[in-house]
Amino acid sequence: MTNNDHSHKDQEHNDGSRILIVTAVDAEKDAVVRGLAGSTKADVIAAGVGPAYAAASTAAALAAAAAPYRLVISAGIGGGFDGTAAIGSLVVADRIIAADLGAESQDGFISVDELGFGTARLEADSAWSHRFYEAIRTAGLEAVLAPILTVSTATGTAATAAAHAARIPGAAAEGMEGYGVAVAAQRLGIPFTELRAISNAVGPRDRAAWRIGEALASLEAASAAILEVLE
């Protein structure tokens, strides 16, 4: 096969109608792939844990694509804020916020926005987010459309959970990759959103209370539910 043949095959593989779904680890990737049931409308990658790996891996995948993706989704499991997102439920982002990007001071946390060094708040694509939310709800799954926080250190105390909730009213979930994925997509002008299946409550760290298997099952079900949206 010639180089031109390879290029032609790559173009067929990604003709601009596909989306990129970025997870952190293989277990999340596998859940999404099972839900998509062989669909050719999405490519799924495991980027690594944290916003730096997420941004770098997403940027590399977007740069290597034969044609631009029409959407990028950060997907995985994460923590849910008490009273907003229960274990096993799903959160679709309307905003993606780097909750710990800023500086500490004697008067409390100062966001990067307040410091004047850019923004930690990115708007998820409204049309895509609403379509996914409605598809997930129509499938009978519990879901909310709300801000999702990105943190570099997972919340492990009630005090930190309360501080995040107070600073970002309506926050429903936290993960460790969404903001990195979103920045990479935004830099290339590609719409983005985030999907989290809740495995634990945001707050005091209690491994015994985590329901990772339940969250992965919800992530799989949500991935199946959004298939019709991708068609």
PDB file of C-alpha atoms in Angstrom:
ATOM      1  CA  MET A   1       0.000   0.000   0.000  1.00  0.00           C
ATOM      2  CA  THR A   2       1.350   3.433  -0.958  1.00  0.00           C
ATOM      3  CA  ASN A   3       1.486   6.502   1.276  1.00  0.00           C
ATOM      4  CA  ASN A   4      -1.399   7.937  -0.720  1.00  0.00           C
ATOM      5  CA  ASP A   5      -3.423   4.813   0.021  1.00  0.00           C
ATOM      6  CA  HIS A   6      -2.710   5.249   3.747  1.00  0.00           C
ATOM      7  CA  SER A   7      -3.814   8.889   3.569  1.00  0.00           C
ATOM      8  CA  HIS A   8      -7.019   7.892   1.827  1.00  0.00           C
ATOM      9  CA  LYS A   9      -7.778   5.284   4.492  1.00  0.00           C
ATOM     10  CA  ASP A  10      -7.081   7.796   7.258  1.00  0.00           C
ATOM     11  CA  GLN A  11      -9.437  10.283   5.617  1.00  0.00           C
ATOM     12  CA  GLU A  12     -12.151   7.646   5.477  1.00  0.00           C
ATOM     13  CA  HIS A  13     -11.539   6.828   9.145  1.00  0.00           C
ATOM     14  CA  ASN A  14     -12.041  10.455  10.212  1.00  0.00           C
ATOM     15  CA  ASP A  15     -14.107  12.408   7.694  1.00  0.00           C
ATOM     16  CA  GLY A  16     -15.005  15.304   9.960  1.00  0.00           C
ATOM     17  CA  SER A  17     -18.230  13.705  11.184  1.00  0.00           C
ATOM     18  CA  ARG A  18     -16.568  11.910  14.087  1.00  0.00           C
ATOM     19  CA  ILE A  19     -16.190  12.941  17.694  1.00  0.00           C
ATOM     20  CA  LEU A  20     -13.323  12.358  20.116  1.00  0.00           C
ATOM     21  CA  ILE A  21     -14.084  10.997  23.589  1.00  0.00           C
ATOM     22  CA  VAL A  22     -11.273  11.381  26.102  1.00  0.00           C
ATOM     23  CA  THR A  23     -11.160   9.310  29.296  1.00  0.00           C
ATOM     24  CA  ALA A  24      -8.438   9.126  31.933  1.00  0.00           C
ATOM     25  CA  VAL A  25      -7.915   5.377  32.347  1.00  0.00           C
ATOM     26  CA  ASP A  26      -8.607   2.163  30.453  1.00  0.00           C
ATOM     27  CA  ALA A  27     -11.522   1.116  32.680  1.00  0.00           C
ATOM     28  CA  GLU A  28     -13.386   4.284  31.691  1.00  0.00           C
ATOM     29  CA  LYS A  29     -12.419   3.893  28.044  1.00  0.00           C
ATOM     30  CA  ASP A  30     -13.669   0.295  28.033  1.00  0.00           C
ATOM     31  CA  ALA A  31     -17.014   1.329  29.552  1.00  0.00           C
ATOM     32  CA  VAL A  32     -17.512   3.993  26.891  1.00  0.00           C
ATOM     33  CA  VAL A  33     -16.527   1.614  24.094  1.00  0.00           C
ATOM     34  CA  ARG A  34     -19.006  -1.007  25.361  1.00  0.00           C
ATOM     35  CA  GLY A  35     -21.756   1.597  25.394  1.00  0.00           C
ATOM     36  CA  LEU A  36     -20.979   2.764  21.874  1.00  0.00           C
ATOM     37  CA  ALA A  37     -21.343  -0.834  20.684  1.00  0.00           C
ATOM     38  CA  GLY A  38     -19.051  -0.581  17.695  1.00  0.00           C
ATOM     39  CA  SER A  39     -20.255   2.817  16.475  1.00  0.00           C
ATOM     40  CA  THR A  40     -17.940   4.397  13.907  1.00  0.00           C
ATOM     41  CA  LYS A  41     -18.953   7.904  14.960  1.00  0.00           C
ATOM     42  CA  ALA A  42     -16.475   8.208  17.826  1.00  0.00           C
ATOM     43  CA  ASP A  43     -12.843   7.598  18.660  1.00  0.00           C
ATOM     44  CA  VAL A  44     -12.113   6.891  22.323  1.00  0.00           C
ATOM     45  CA  ILE A  45      -8.748   7.365  24.037  1.00  0.00           C
ATOM     46  CA  ALA A  46      -7.385   6.993  27.572  1.00  0.00           C
ATOM     47  CA  ALA A  47      -5.299  10.121  28.095  1.00  0.00           C
ATOM     48  CA  GLY A  48      -3.938   9.618  31.601  1.00  0.00           C
ATOM     49  CA  VAL A  49      -4.889  11.107  34.960  1.00  0.00           C
ATOM     50  CA  GLY A  50      -4.951  14.848  35.601  1.00  0.00           C
ATOM     51  CA  PRO A  51      -5.372  18.002  33.533  1.00  0.00           C
ATOM     52  CA  ALA A  52      -1.829  18.026  32.135  1.00  0.00           C
ATOM     53  CA  TYR A  53      -2.009  14.518  30.672  1.00  0.00           C
ATOM     54  CA  ALA A  54      -5.551  15.238  29.495  1.00  0.00           C
ATOM     55  CA  ALA A  55      -4.578  18.420  27.673  1.00  0.00           C
ATOM     56  CA  ALA A  56      -1.436  16.954  26.092  1.00  0.00           C
ATOM     57  CA  SER A  57      -3.084  13.732  24.933  1.00  0.00           C
ATOM     58  CA  THR A  58      -6.152  15.534  23.598  1.00  0.00           C
ATOM     59  CA  ALA A  59      -4.037  18.054  21.715  1.00  0.00           C
ATOM     60  CA  ALA A  60      -1.938  15.249  20.208  1.00  0.00           C
ATOM     61  CA  ALA A  61      -5.037  13.322  19.096  1.00  0.00           C
ATOM     62  CA  LEU A  62      -6.610  16.424  17.556  1.00  0.00           C
ATOM     63  CA  ALA A  63      -3.402  17.362  15.754  1.00  0.00           C
ATOM     64  CA  ALA A  64      -2.993  13.849  14.344  1.00  0.00           C
ATOM     65  CA  ALA A  65      -6.552  13.639  12.996  1.00  0.00           C
ATOM     66  CA  ALA A  66      -6.899  13.435   9.236  1.00  0.00           C
ATOM     67  CA  ALA A  67      -9.913  15.747   9.435  1.00  0.00           C
ATOM     68  CA  PRO A  68     -11.185  17.954  12.269  1.00  0.00           C
ATOM     69  CA  TYR A  69     -13.388  16.336  14.877  1.00  0.00           C
ATOM     70  CA  ARG A  70     -16.788  17.961  15.286  1.00  0.00           C
ATOM     71  CA  LEU A  71     -16.852  17.567  19.082  1.00  0.00           C
ATOM     72  CA  VAL A  72     -14.626  16.557  21.990  1.00  0.00           C
ATOM     73  CA  ILE A  73     -16.055  14.976  25.152  1.00  0.00           C
ATOM     74  CA  SER A  74     -14.203  14.492  28.428  1.00  0.00           C
ATOM     75  CA  ALA A  75     -15.829  11.403  29.940  1.00  0.00           C
ATOM     76  CA  GLY A  76     -15.286   9.332  33.055  1.00  0.00           C
ATOM     77  CA  ILE A  77     -16.267   8.744  36.629  1.00  0.00           C
ATOM     78  CA  GLY A  78     -15.965  11.313  39.393  1.00  0.00           C
ATOM     79  CA  GLY A  79     -17.220  12.699  42.661  1.00  0.00           C
ATOM     80  CA  GLY A  80     -20.696  14.147  43.116  1.00  0.00           C
ATOM     81  CA  PHE A  81     -21.671  17.016  45.388  1.00  0.00           C
ATOM     82  CA  ASP A  82     -24.057  15.988  48.146  1.00  0.00           C
ATOM     83  CA  GLY A  83     -27.649  16.835  47.339  1.00  0.00           C
ATOM     84  CA  THR A  84     -26.917  17.540  43.693  1.00  0.00           C
ATOM     85  CA  ALA A  85     -25.543  14.357  42.098  1.00  0.00           C
ATOM     86  CA  ALA A  86     -26.051  10.978  43.770  1.00  0.00           C
ATOM     87  CA  ILE A  87     -23.806   7.951  43.379  1.00  0.00           C
ATOM     88  CA  GLY A  88     -24.641   6.194  40.119  1.00  0.00           C
ATOM     89  CA  SER A  89     -26.142   9.295  38.539  1.00  0.00           C
ATOM     90  CA  LEU A  90     -24.721  11.301  35.645  1.00  0.00           C
ATOM     91  CA  VAL A  91     -23.667  14.914  35.201  1.00  0.00           C
ATOM     92  CA  VAL A  92     -23.426  16.691  31.848  1.00  0.00           C
ATOM     93  CA  ALA A  93     -21.437  19.923  31.968  1.00  0.00           C
ATOM     94  CA  ASP A  94     -22.805  23.337  31.185  1.00  0.00           C
ATOM     95  CA  ARG A  95     -19.513  24.820  32.420  1.00  0.00           C
ATOM     96  CA  ILE A  96     -16.090  23.297  33.087  1.00  0.00           C
ATOM     97  CA  ILE A  97     -14.147  24.998  35.854  1.00  0.00           C
ATOM     98  CA  ALA A  98     -10.580  24.499  37.064  1.00  0.00           C
ATOM     99  CA  ALA A  99     -11.519  24.861  40.718  1.00  0.00           C
ATOM    100  CA  ASP A 100      -8.014  25.001  42.191  1.00  0.00           C
ATOM    101  CA  LEU A 101      -6.303  27.092  39.485  1.00  0.00           C
ATOM    102  CA  GLY A 102      -5.243  30.264  41.275  1.00  0.00           C
ATOM    103  CA  ALA A 103      -3.464  31.318  44.440  1.00  0.00           C
ATOM    104  CA  GLU A 104      -3.867  31.029  48.174  1.00  0.00           C
ATOM    105  CA  SER A 105      -3.949  34.155  50.307  1.00  0.00           C
ATOM    106  CA  GLN A 106      -4.557  35.061  53.943  1.00  0.00           C
ATOM    107  CA  ASP A 107      -8.069  36.007  52.890  1.00  0.00           C
ATOM    108  CA  GLY A 108      -8.729  32.747  51.054  1.00  0.00           C
ATOM    109  CA  PHE A 109      -8.448  31.366  47.540  1.00  0.00           C
ATOM    110  CA  ILE A 110      -8.003  33.762  44.613  1.00  0.00           C
ATOM    111  CA  SER A 111      -8.980  32.367  41.233  1.00  0.00           C
ATOM    112  CA  VAL A 112      -6.853  32.870  38.137  1.00  0.00           C
ATOM    113  CA  ASP A 113      -9.699  35.047  36.824  1.00  0.00           C
ATOM    114  CA  GLU A 114      -9.416  37.373  39.803  1.00  0.00           C
ATOM    115  CA  LEU A 115      -5.642  37.442  39.415  1.00  0.00           C
ATOM    116  CA  GLY A 116      -6.062  38.618  35.848  1.00  0.00           C
ATOM    117  CA  PHE A 117      -4.109  35.736  34.336  1.00  0.00           C
ATOM    118  CA  GLY A 118      -6.766  34.220  32.103  1.00  0.00           C
ATOM    119  CA  THR A 119      -9.789  32.172  33.003  1.00  0.00           C
ATOM    120  CA  ALA A 120     -10.477  28.932  34.818  1.00  0.00           C
ATOM    121  CA  ARG A 121     -14.079  28.855  33.557  1.00  0.00           C
ATOM    122  CA  LEU A 122     -14.977  27.479  30.144  1.00  0.00           C
ATOM    123  CA  GLU A 123     -18.470  27.187  28.690  1.00  0.00           C
ATOM    124  CA  ALA A 124     -19.357  23.733  27.413  1.00  0.00           C
ATOM    125  CA  ASP A 125     -21.117  23.689  24.059  1.00  0.00           C
ATOM    126  CA  SER A 126     -24.726  24.374  25.010  1.00  0.00           C
ATOM    127  CA  ALA A 127     -26.404  22.616  22.082  1.00  0.00           C
ATOM    128  CA  TRP A 128     -24.418  19.394  22.452  1.00  0.00           C
ATOM    129  CA  SER A 129     -24.719  19.363  26.250  1.00  0.00           C
ATOM    130  CA  HIS A 130     -28.482  19.776  26.152  1.00  0.00           C
ATOM    131  CA  ARG A 131     -28.866  17.084  23.502  1.00  0.00           C
ATOM    132  CA  PHE A 132     -26.808  14.615  25.524  1.00  0.00           C
ATOM    133  CA  TYR A 133     -28.653  15.502  28.723  1.00  0.00           C
ATOM    134  CA  GLU A 134     -32.044  14.949  27.099  1.00  0.00           C
ATOM    135  CA  ALA A 135     -30.934  11.663  25.518  1.00  0.00           C
ATOM    136  CA  ILE A 136     -29.657  10.377  28.856  1.00  0.00           C
ATOM    137  CA  ARG A 137     -32.847  11.383  30.643  1.00  0.00           C
ATOM    138  CA  THR A 138     -34.991   9.850  27.899  1.00  0.00           C
ATOM    139  CA  ALA A 139     -33.130   6.579  28.450  1.00  0.00           C
ATOM    140  CA  GLY A 140     -34.391   6.618  32.041  1.00  0.00           C
ATOM    141  CA  LEU A 141     -31.056   7.511  33.617  1.00  0.00           C
ATOM    142  CA  GLU A 142     -30.731  10.033  36.437  1.00  0.00           C
ATOM    143  CA  ALA A 143     -28.821  13.096  35.282  1.00  0.00           C
ATOM    144  CA  VAL A 144     -28.268  16.794  35.890  1.00  0.00           C
ATOM    145  CA  LEU A 145     -26.934  19.562  33.660  1.00  0.00           C
ATOM    146  CA  ALA A 146     -24.573  21.606  35.800  1.00  0.00           C
ATOM    147  CA  PRO A 147     -21.005  22.863  36.314  1.00  0.00           C
ATOM    148  CA  ILE A 148     -18.293  20.207  36.603  1.00  0.00           C
ATOM    149  CA  LEU A 149     -15.114  21.066  38.457  1.00  0.00           C
ATOM    150  CA  THR A 150     -11.613  19.986  37.476  1.00  0.00           C
ATOM    151  CA  VAL A 151      -9.138  19.536  40.337  1.00  0.00           C
ATOM    152  CA  SER A 152      -5.531  18.409  40.445  1.00  0.00           C
ATOM    153  CA  THR A 153      -6.012  17.025  43.964  1.00  0.00           C
ATOM    154  CA  ALA A 154      -9.255  15.121  44.546  1.00  0.00           C
ATOM    155  CA  THR A 155     -11.266  16.617  47.365  1.00  0.00           C
ATOM    156  CA  GLY A 156     -10.858  14.672  50.596  1.00  0.00           C
ATOM    157  CA  THR A 157     -12.334  16.867  53.350  1.00  0.00           C
ATOM    158  CA  ALA A 158     -15.682  18.423  54.147  1.00  0.00           C
ATOM    159  CA  ALA A 159     -14.040  21.834  54.391  1.00  0.00           C
ATOM    160  CA  THR A 160     -12.662  21.711  50.846  1.00  0.00           C
ATOM    161  CA  ALA A 161     -15.961  20.398  49.496  1.00  0.00           C
ATOM    162  CA  ALA A 162     -17.815  23.255  51.186  1.00  0.00           C
ATOM    163  CA  ALA A 163     -15.328  25.809  49.873  1.00  0.00           C
ATOM    164  CA  HIS A 164     -15.724  24.569  46.288  1.00  0.00           C
ATOM    165  CA  ALA A 165     -19.509  24.521  46.585  1.00  0.00           C
ATOM    166  CA  ALA A 166     -19.579  28.057  47.984  1.00  0.00           C
ATOM    167  CA  ARG A 167     -17.226  29.416  45.338  1.00  0.00           C
ATOM    168  CA  ILE A 168     -19.028  27.706  42.432  1.00  0.00           C
ATOM    169  CA  PRO A 169     -22.781  27.605  43.175  1.00  0.00           C
ATOM    170  CA  GLY A 170     -24.564  24.705  41.526  1.00  0.00           C
ATOM    171  CA  ALA A 171     -21.426  22.610  41.033  1.00  0.00           C
ATOM    172  CA  ALA A 172     -22.533  18.999  40.666  1.00  0.00           C
ATOM    173  CA  ALA A 173     -19.370  16.963  40.113  1.00  0.00           C
ATOM    174  CA  GLU A 174     -15.607  17.004  40.125  1.00  0.00           C
ATOM    175  CA  GLY A 175     -13.073  15.168  38.008  1.00  0.00           C
ATOM    176  CA  MET A 176      -9.416  15.616  37.167  1.00  0.00           C
ATOM    177  CA  GLU A 177      -9.332  15.975  33.380  1.00  0.00           C
ATOM    178  CA  GLY A 178     -12.207  18.048  31.997  1.00  0.00           C
ATOM    179  CA  TYR A 179     -10.526  21.454  31.959  1.00  0.00           C
ATOM    180  CA  GLY A 180      -7.418  20.066  30.242  1.00  0.00           C
ATOM    181  CA  VAL A 181      -9.502  18.412  27.540  1.00  0.00           C
ATOM    182  CA  ALA A 182     -11.583  21.563  27.093  1.00  0.00           C
ATOM    183  CA  VAL A 183      -8.565  23.852  26.724  1.00  0.00           C
ATOM    184  CA  ALA A 184      -7.079  21.645  24.013  1.00  0.00           C
ATOM    185  CA  ALA A 185     -10.363  21.595  22.081  1.00  0.00           C
ATOM    186  CA  GLN A 186     -10.969  25.318  22.541  1.00  0.00           C
ATOM    187  CA  ARG A 187      -7.536  26.223  21.172  1.00  0.00           C
ATOM    188  CA  LEU A 188      -8.503  24.508  17.906  1.00  0.00           C
ATOM    189  CA  GLY A 189     -12.023  25.937  17.821  1.00  0.00           C
ATOM    190  CA  ILE A 190     -13.707  22.568  18.397  1.00  0.00           C
ATOM    191  CA  PRO A 191     -16.872  22.333  20.563  1.00  0.00           C
ATOM    192  CA  PHE A 192     -16.476  20.447  23.834  1.00  0.00           C
ATOM    193  CA  THR A 193     -18.387  19.166  26.824  1.00  0.00           C
ATOM    194  CA  GLU A 194     -17.925  16.785  29.743  1.00  0.00           C
ATOM    195  CA  LEU A 195     -19.777  13.740  31.079  1.00  0.00           C
ATOM    196  CA  ARG A 196     -19.245  12.305  34.569  1.00  0.00           C
ATOM    197  CA  ALA A 197     -20.744   9.214  36.199  1.00  0.00           C
ATOM    198  CA  ILE A 198     -20.719   9.574  39.961  1.00  0.00           C
ATOM    199  CA  SER A 199     -18.736   7.008  41.958  1.00  0.00           C
ATOM    200  CA  ASN A 200     -18.468   8.765  45.321  1.00  0.00           C
ATOM    201  CA  ALA A 201     -19.485  11.852  47.251  1.00  0.00           C
ATOM    202  CA  VAL A 202     -17.216  14.898  47.156  1.00  0.00           C
ATOM    203  CA  GLY A 203     -15.927  15.278  50.714  1.00  0.00           C
ATOM    204  CA  PRO A 204     -14.166  13.166  53.337  1.00  0.00           C
ATOM    205  CA  ARG A 205     -12.171  10.416  51.652  1.00  0.00           C
ATOM    206  CA  ASP A 206     -13.848   7.054  52.286  1.00  0.00           C
ATOM    207  CA  ARG A 207     -12.758   4.299  49.907  1.00  0.00           C
ATOM    208  CA  ALA A 208     -15.258   1.890  51.427  1.00  0.00           C
ATOM    209  CA  ALA A 209     -18.110   4.101  50.196  1.00  0.00           C
ATOM    210  CA  TRP A 210     -16.887   4.333  46.602  1.00  0.00           C
ATOM    211  CA  ARG A 211     -19.047   2.601  43.976  1.00  0.00           C
ATOM    212  CA  ILE A 212     -16.704   2.473  41.005  1.00  0.00           C
ATOM    213  CA  GLY A 213     -18.414  -0.499  39.370  1.00  0.00           C
ATOM    214  CA  GLU A 214     -21.794   1.207  39.593  1.00  0.00           C
ATOM    215  CA  ALA A 215     -20.366   4.406  38.130  1.00  0.00           C
ATOM    216  CA  LEU A 216     -18.722   2.566  35.225  1.00  0.00           C
ATOM    217  CA  ALA A 217     -22.039   0.852  34.480  1.00  0.00           C
ATOM    218  CA  SER A 218     -23.726   4.267  34.412  1.00  0.00           C
ATOM    219  CA  LEU A 219     -21.016   5.593  32.109  1.00  0.00           C
ATOM    220  CA  GLU A 220     -21.594   2.664  29.757  1.00  0.00           C
ATOM    221  CA  ALA A 221     -25.367   3.238  29.810  1.00  0.00           C
ATOM    222  CA  ALA A 222     -24.921   6.957  29.137  1.00  0.00           C
ATOM    223  CA  SER A 223     -22.599   6.216  26.211  1.00  0.00           C
ATOM    224  CA  ALA A 224     -25.275   3.948  24.737  1.00  0.00           C
ATOM    225  CA  ALA A 225     -27.925   6.625  25.304  1.00  0.00           C
ATOM    226  CA  ILE A 226     -26.072   9.307  23.336  1.00  0.00           C
ATOM    227  CA  LEU A 227     -25.568   7.113  20.263  1.00  0.00           C
ATOM    228  CA  GLU A 228     -28.634   8.485  18.503  1.00  0.00           C
ATOM    229  CA  VAL A 229     -27.391  12.028  19.089  1.00  0.00           C
ATOM    230  CA  LEU A 230     -24.185  11.150  17.256  1.00  0.00           C
ATOM    231  CA  GLU A 231     -25.951   9.799  14.191  1.00  0.00           C
TER     232      GLU A 231
END
